């Protein structure tokens, strides 16, 4: 049962990632290198997803999964990932 639930949750995480990566939203400042709010992770912005996954040394899927588990707080995600 646990394997089944894990497989289902992984499916939805991958699906969320595909939606996030295919969303073509324009940011106000294309030269932005750091998050506007450094205390929150916005997984709907592709560049922020790339920034935070590199900063924590995890894949984008792992980052989205962590955000889905504990919320958008950088501190909570960092703790969840053990970083």
Coordinates of C-alpha atoms in Angstrom, one line a residue:
X1 CA 0.0 0.0 0.0
X2 CA 2.8 2.4 0.8
X3 CA 4.5 1.8 -2.5
X4 CA 1.2 2.5 -4.3
X5 CA 0.7 5.8 -2.4
X6 CA 4.3 6.8 -3.1
X7 CA 3.8 6.1 -6.8
X8 CA 0.6 8.1 -6.9
X9 CA 2.2 11.1 -5.1
X10 CA 5.3 10.9 -7.4
X11 CA 2.9 11.0 -10.4
X12 CA 1.3 14.2 -9.2
X13 CA 4.6 15.8 -8.3
X14 CA 5.9 15.0 -11.9
X15 CA 2.6 16.4 -13.3
X16 CA 2.9 19.6 -11.2
X17 CA 6.5 20.0 -12.5
X18 CA 5.4 19.6 -16.1
X19 CA 2.7 22.2 -15.6
X20 CA 5.2 24.5 -13.8
X21 CA 7.8 24.2 -16.6
X22 CA 5.2 24.7 -19.3
X23 CA 3.7 27.8 -17.8
X24 CA 4.8 30.8 -19.8
X25 CA 4.5 33.6 -17.3
X26 CA 6.5 36.7 -17.8
X27 CA 8.3 38.2 -14.8
X28 CA 8.6 42.0 -14.5
X29 CA 12.4 42.0 -14.4
X30 CA 14.0 39.5 -16.7
X31 CA 17.5 40.3 -15.2
X32 CA 16.5 39.1 -11.8
X33 CA 19.0 36.7 -10.3
X34 CA 17.6 36.2 -6.8
X35 CA 14.1 35.7 -5.5
X36 CA 12.1 38.8 -4.7
X37 CA 11.1 37.3 -1.4
X38 CA 14.0 35.2 -0.1
X39 CA 11.8 33.6 2.6
X40 CA 9.4 31.9 0.2
X41 CA 9.8 29.5 -2.7
X42 CA 7.7 30.1 -5.8
X43 CA 7.6 26.9 -7.7
X44 CA 5.4 28.5 -10.4
X45 CA 8.4 30.6 -11.7
X46 CA 10.8 28.4 -13.8
X47 CA 13.8 30.6 -12.9
X48 CA 13.0 30.4 -9.2
X49 CA 12.5 26.6 -9.4
X50 CA 16.0 26.4 -11.0
X51 CA 17.5 28.8 -8.4
X52 CA 16.2 27.0 -5.4
X53 CA 16.9 23.5 -6.7
X54 CA 20.6 24.5 -7.4
X55 CA 20.9 26.2 -4.0
X56 CA 19.7 23.1 -2.1
X57 CA 21.4 20.7 -4.5
X58 CA 18.2 18.7 -5.2
X59 CA 16.2 18.0 -8.4
X60 CA 13.2 20.1 -9.3
X61 CA 10.9 17.2 -8.6
X62 CA 12.4 16.9 -5.1
X63 CA 12.0 20.6 -4.5
X64 CA 8.3 20.6 -5.6
X65 CA 7.7 17.6 -3.5
X66 CA 9.2 19.3 -0.4
X67 CA 7.2 22.5 -1.0
X68 CA 4.0 20.4 -1.4
X69 CA 4.8 18.6 1.9
X70 CA 5.8 21.6 4.1
X71 CA 4.7 24.8 2.3
X72 CA 6.5 27.6 0.6
X73 CA 8.8 28.7 3.5
X74 CA 12.5 28.4 2.7
X75 CA 13.3 27.5 6.3
X76 CA 10.8 24.7 6.4
X77 CA 11.9 23.3 3.0
X78 CA 15.5 23.6 4.1
X79 CA 14.8 21.6 7.3
X80 CA 12.7 19.0 5.4
X81 CA 15.5 18.4 2.9
X82 CA 18.1 18.3 5.7
X83 CA 20.2 21.1 4.4

